[in-house]
Amino acid sequence: MNCVYQKSALDAVTVPSQTLTADGYVDFESNRLQTGCSVQHVAGSNTVNLINHGLYLVSVNADIVPATAEPITLQLLNNGETVPGAEATITGVAADSAHIAFTTLIRVLKSCPCVIDNRASLQVQITEAANISNANIVVVKLA
């Protein structure tokens, strides 16, 4: 990755269908765009790391085919904790595709060299079993 000064941004995608179990994490298989140094993602992994303090815009969307006709939620986790409001829920019909999306802001506080490491580790989780395709996460450092 080239870390010359550029606005930090990431657009990670996965086009083919992934079969996920309940509480599974979406893997983003390729980085369509990655600039700057504050947003890190290894292609094929399910974690996006925000390594510098600041304000980040996070947008997630995917096509979902639920395994059952139950409510199903796509949600954002930050350091293993659900981000309030960063979720979208549908009541799916088994084998019918639905598009689901949400956008949120994440603030990463400045770290202290003494003991505090304020980094964010983001993951996208699905609450019920489903096939997911055309998944996309966009992260832009705003400030």
PDB file of C-alpha atoms in Angstrom:
ATOM      1  CA  MET A   1       0.000   0.000   0.000  1.00  0.00           C
ATOM      2  CA  ASN A   2       1.290   3.435  -0.887  1.00  0.00           C
ATOM      3  CA  CYS A   3       1.086   5.748   2.132  1.00  0.00           C
ATOM      4  CA  VAL A   4       1.907   9.049   0.460  1.00  0.00           C
ATOM      5  CA  TYR A   5      -0.585  11.625   1.651  1.00  0.00           C
ATOM      6  CA  GLN A   6      -4.013  10.841   0.306  1.00  0.00           C
ATOM      7  CA  LYS A   7      -7.416  10.818   1.959  1.00  0.00           C
ATOM      8  CA  SER A   8      -7.705   7.409   3.631  1.00  0.00           C
ATOM      9  CA  ALA A   9     -10.437   5.364   1.993  1.00  0.00           C
ATOM     10  CA  LEU A  10     -11.386   1.751   1.351  1.00  0.00           C
ATOM     11  CA  ASP A  11     -13.899   0.094  -0.942  1.00  0.00           C
ATOM     12  CA  ALA A  12     -13.825  -3.662  -0.265  1.00  0.00           C
ATOM     13  CA  VAL A  13     -16.159  -6.031  -2.097  1.00  0.00           C
ATOM     14  CA  THR A  14     -17.152  -9.624  -2.485  1.00  0.00           C
ATOM     15  CA  VAL A  15     -19.249 -10.494  -5.511  1.00  0.00           C
ATOM     16  CA  PRO A  16     -19.703 -14.277  -5.408  1.00  0.00           C
ATOM     17  CA  SER A  17     -22.177 -15.719  -2.945  1.00  0.00           C
ATOM     18  CA  GLN A  18     -20.993 -16.633   0.557  1.00  0.00           C
ATOM     19  CA  THR A  19     -22.959 -19.030   2.705  1.00  0.00           C
ATOM     20  CA  LEU A  20     -22.936 -17.762   6.276  1.00  0.00           C
ATOM     21  CA  THR A  21     -24.232 -19.379   9.436  1.00  0.00           C
ATOM     22  CA  ALA A  22     -26.056 -17.390  12.109  1.00  0.00           C
ATOM     23  CA  ASP A  23     -23.730 -14.786  13.667  1.00  0.00           C
ATOM     24  CA  GLY A  24     -21.256 -15.270  10.804  1.00  0.00           C
ATOM     25  CA  TYR A  25     -18.955 -12.542   9.478  1.00  0.00           C
ATOM     26  CA  VAL A  26     -18.857 -11.312   5.879  1.00  0.00           C
ATOM     27  CA  ASP A  27     -15.503 -11.804   4.146  1.00  0.00           C
ATOM     28  CA  PHE A  28     -14.579  -9.044   1.697  1.00  0.00           C
ATOM     29  CA  GLU A  29     -12.497 -10.809  -0.929  1.00  0.00           C
ATOM     30  CA  SER A  30     -10.957  -7.873  -2.777  1.00  0.00           C
ATOM     31  CA  ASN A  31     -10.063  -4.238  -2.264  1.00  0.00           C
ATOM     32  CA  ARG A  32     -11.454  -2.328  -5.207  1.00  0.00           C
ATOM     33  CA  LEU A  33      -9.894   0.871  -3.883  1.00  0.00           C
ATOM     34  CA  GLN A  34      -7.564   1.502  -0.957  1.00  0.00           C
ATOM     35  CA  THR A  35      -5.774   4.806  -0.365  1.00  0.00           C
ATOM     36  CA  GLY A  36      -3.965   6.485   2.503  1.00  0.00           C
ATOM     37  CA  CYS A  37      -2.728   4.874   5.702  1.00  0.00           C
ATOM     38  CA  SER A  38      -5.563   5.089   8.241  1.00  0.00           C
ATOM     39  CA  VAL A  39      -7.827   2.317   6.890  1.00  0.00           C
ATOM     40  CA  GLN A  40      -6.391  -1.186   6.560  1.00  0.00           C
ATOM     41  CA  HIS A  41      -7.929  -4.356   5.133  1.00  0.00           C
ATOM     42  CA  VAL A  42      -6.333  -7.585   3.984  1.00  0.00           C
ATOM     43  CA  ALA A  43      -8.212  -8.842   0.910  1.00  0.00           C
ATOM     44  CA  GLY A  44     -10.195 -11.969   1.769  1.00  0.00           C
ATOM     45  CA  SER A  45     -10.539 -11.149   5.466  1.00  0.00           C
ATOM     46  CA  ASN A  46     -13.576 -10.003   7.430  1.00  0.00           C
ATOM     47  CA  THR A  47     -11.898  -7.213   9.424  1.00  0.00           C
ATOM     48  CA  VAL A  48     -11.304  -3.548   8.546  1.00  0.00           C
ATOM     49  CA  ASN A  49      -8.914  -1.744  10.883  1.00  0.00           C
ATOM     50  CA  LEU A  50      -9.015   1.992  11.568  1.00  0.00           C
ATOM     51  CA  ILE A  51      -5.543   2.696  12.920  1.00  0.00           C
ATOM     52  CA  ASN A  52      -5.462   6.484  13.323  1.00  0.00           C
ATOM     53  CA  HIS A  53      -7.679   8.779  15.353  1.00  0.00           C
ATOM     54  CA  GLY A  54     -10.406  10.651  13.546  1.00  0.00           C
ATOM     55  CA  LEU A  55     -13.948  10.488  12.221  1.00  0.00           C
ATOM     56  CA  TYR A  56     -14.816   7.803   9.659  1.00  0.00           C
ATOM     57  CA  LEU A  57     -17.865   7.301   7.439  1.00  0.00           C
ATOM     58  CA  VAL A  58     -18.781   3.617   7.072  1.00  0.00           C
ATOM     59  CA  SER A  59     -21.305   2.358   4.516  1.00  0.00           C
ATOM     60  CA  VAL A  60     -22.296  -1.305   4.099  1.00  0.00           C
ATOM     61  CA  ASN A  61     -24.632  -3.003   1.621  1.00  0.00           C
ATOM     62  CA  ALA A  62     -25.284  -6.533   0.388  1.00  0.00           C
ATOM     63  CA  ASP A  63     -27.787  -8.788  -1.336  1.00  0.00           C
ATOM     64  CA  ILE A  64     -29.124 -11.425   1.066  1.00  0.00           C
ATOM     65  CA  VAL A  65     -30.989 -14.671   0.443  1.00  0.00           C
ATOM     66  CA  PRO A  66     -32.245 -15.882   3.855  1.00  0.00           C
ATOM     67  CA  ALA A  67     -32.271 -19.580   4.681  1.00  0.00           C
ATOM     68  CA  THR A  68     -35.603 -19.205   6.538  1.00  0.00           C
ATOM     69  CA  ALA A  69     -38.464 -16.727   6.804  1.00  0.00           C
ATOM     70  CA  GLU A  70     -37.126 -15.085   9.961  1.00  0.00           C
ATOM     71  CA  PRO A  71     -36.051 -11.507  10.657  1.00  0.00           C
ATOM     72  CA  ILE A  72     -32.405 -11.174   9.622  1.00  0.00           C
ATOM     73  CA  THR A  73     -30.049  -8.345  10.557  1.00  0.00           C
ATOM     74  CA  LEU A  74     -26.819  -7.177   8.989  1.00  0.00           C
ATOM     75  CA  GLN A  75     -24.876  -5.245  11.629  1.00  0.00           C
ATOM     76  CA  LEU A  76     -21.532  -3.557  12.235  1.00  0.00           C
ATOM     77  CA  LEU A  77     -19.275  -4.584  15.103  1.00  0.00           C
ATOM     78  CA  ASN A  78     -16.486  -2.368  16.457  1.00  0.00           C
ATOM     79  CA  ASN A  79     -13.921  -4.243  18.551  1.00  0.00           C
ATOM     80  CA  GLY A  80     -16.450  -7.062  18.966  1.00  0.00           C
ATOM     81  CA  GLU A  81     -19.304  -4.824  20.147  1.00  0.00           C
ATOM     82  CA  THR A  82     -22.430  -3.997  18.137  1.00  0.00           C
ATOM     83  CA  VAL A  83     -22.437  -0.362  16.969  1.00  0.00           C
ATOM     84  CA  PRO A  84     -25.820   1.134  17.964  1.00  0.00           C
ATOM     85  CA  GLY A  85     -27.845   2.103  14.894  1.00  0.00           C
ATOM     86  CA  ALA A  86     -25.368   0.531  12.461  1.00  0.00           C
ATOM     87  CA  GLU A  87     -27.671  -2.213  11.307  1.00  0.00           C
ATOM     88  CA  ALA A  88     -30.489  -3.044   8.943  1.00  0.00           C
ATOM     89  CA  THR A  89     -33.145  -5.717   9.424  1.00  0.00           C
ATOM     90  CA  ILE A  90     -35.461  -7.416   6.966  1.00  0.00           C
ATOM     91  CA  THR A  91     -38.020 -10.162   7.385  1.00  0.00           C
ATOM     92  CA  GLY A  92     -36.841 -12.386   4.639  1.00  0.00           C
ATOM     93  CA  VAL A  93     -38.673 -14.955   2.621  1.00  0.00           C
ATOM     94  CA  ALA A  94     -36.658 -18.137   2.295  1.00  0.00           C
ATOM     95  CA  ALA A  95     -34.851 -18.268  -1.073  1.00  0.00           C
ATOM     96  CA  ASP A  96     -35.904 -14.698  -2.065  1.00  0.00           C
ATOM     97  CA  SER A  97     -33.201 -12.078  -2.491  1.00  0.00           C
ATOM     98  CA  ALA A  98     -33.346  -8.728  -0.666  1.00  0.00           C
ATOM     99  CA  HIS A  99     -30.993  -5.755  -0.663  1.00  0.00           C
ATOM    100  CA  ILE A 100     -29.915  -4.443   2.729  1.00  0.00           C
ATOM    101  CA  ALA A 101     -27.780  -1.388   3.610  1.00  0.00           C
ATOM    102  CA  PHE A 102     -26.768   1.034   6.365  1.00  0.00           C
ATOM    103  CA  THR A 103     -24.395   3.951   6.937  1.00  0.00           C
ATOM    104  CA  THR A 104     -22.847   5.211  10.163  1.00  0.00           C
ATOM    105  CA  LEU A 105     -20.047   7.313  11.626  1.00  0.00           C
ATOM    106  CA  ILE A 106     -17.229   5.877  13.751  1.00  0.00           C
ATOM    107  CA  ARG A 107     -15.009   8.062  15.933  1.00  0.00           C
ATOM    108  CA  VAL A 108     -11.560   6.764  16.872  1.00  0.00           C
ATOM    109  CA  LEU A 109     -10.080   8.666  19.792  1.00  0.00           C
ATOM    110  CA  LYS A 110      -6.417   9.589  19.957  1.00  0.00           C
ATOM    111  CA  SER A 111      -4.257   6.908  21.567  1.00  0.00           C
ATOM    112  CA  CYS A 112      -1.984   7.486  24.535  1.00  0.00           C
ATOM    113  CA  PRO A 113       1.506   5.995  24.307  1.00  0.00           C
ATOM    114  CA  CYS A 114       1.284   5.025  27.977  1.00  0.00           C
ATOM    115  CA  VAL A 115      -1.484   2.410  27.917  1.00  0.00           C
ATOM    116  CA  ILE A 116      -4.382   3.261  25.610  1.00  0.00           C
ATOM    117  CA  ASP A 117      -4.550   1.932  22.039  1.00  0.00           C
ATOM    118  CA  ASN A 118      -7.652   3.450  20.460  1.00  0.00           C
ATOM    119  CA  ARG A 119      -7.938   1.530  17.226  1.00  0.00           C
ATOM    120  CA  ALA A 120     -11.153   0.274  15.717  1.00  0.00           C
ATOM    121  CA  SER A 121     -11.564  -3.214  14.336  1.00  0.00           C
ATOM    122  CA  LEU A 122     -14.736  -3.374  12.213  1.00  0.00           C
ATOM    123  CA  GLN A 123     -16.622  -6.502  11.127  1.00  0.00           C
ATOM    124  CA  VAL A 124     -19.953  -7.007   9.387  1.00  0.00           C
ATOM    125  CA  GLN A 125     -22.089  -9.727  10.960  1.00  0.00           C
ATOM    126  CA  ILE A 126     -25.332 -11.440   9.941  1.00  0.00           C
ATOM    127  CA  THR A 127     -27.685 -12.663  12.665  1.00  0.00           C
ATOM    128  CA  GLU A 128     -29.307 -15.600  10.831  1.00  0.00           C
ATOM    129  CA  ALA A 129     -28.110 -18.111   8.238  1.00  0.00           C
ATOM    130  CA  ALA A 130     -28.112 -16.714   4.699  1.00  0.00           C
ATOM    131  CA  ASN A 131     -26.316 -16.482   1.386  1.00  0.00           C
ATOM    132  CA  ILE A 132     -24.750 -13.068   0.837  1.00  0.00           C
ATOM    133  CA  SER A 133     -23.548 -11.665  -2.477  1.00  0.00           C
ATOM    134  CA  ASN A 134     -22.459  -8.298  -3.871  1.00  0.00           C
ATOM    135  CA  ALA A 135     -21.332  -7.267  -0.394  1.00  0.00           C
ATOM    136  CA  ASN A 136     -19.552  -3.939  -0.148  1.00  0.00           C
ATOM    137  CA  ILE A 137     -18.012  -1.910   2.671  1.00  0.00           C
ATOM    138  CA  VAL A 138     -16.848   1.653   2.059  1.00  0.00           C
ATOM    139  CA  VAL A 139     -14.839   3.480   4.720  1.00  0.00           C
ATOM    140  CA  VAL A 140     -13.671   7.090   4.319  1.00  0.00           C
ATOM    141  CA  LYS A 141     -11.715   9.053   6.902  1.00  0.00           C
ATOM    142  CA  LEU A 142     -13.485  12.405   7.118  1.00  0.00           C
ATOM    143  CA  ALA A 143     -11.311  14.187   9.682  1.00  0.00           C
TER     144      ALA A 143
END
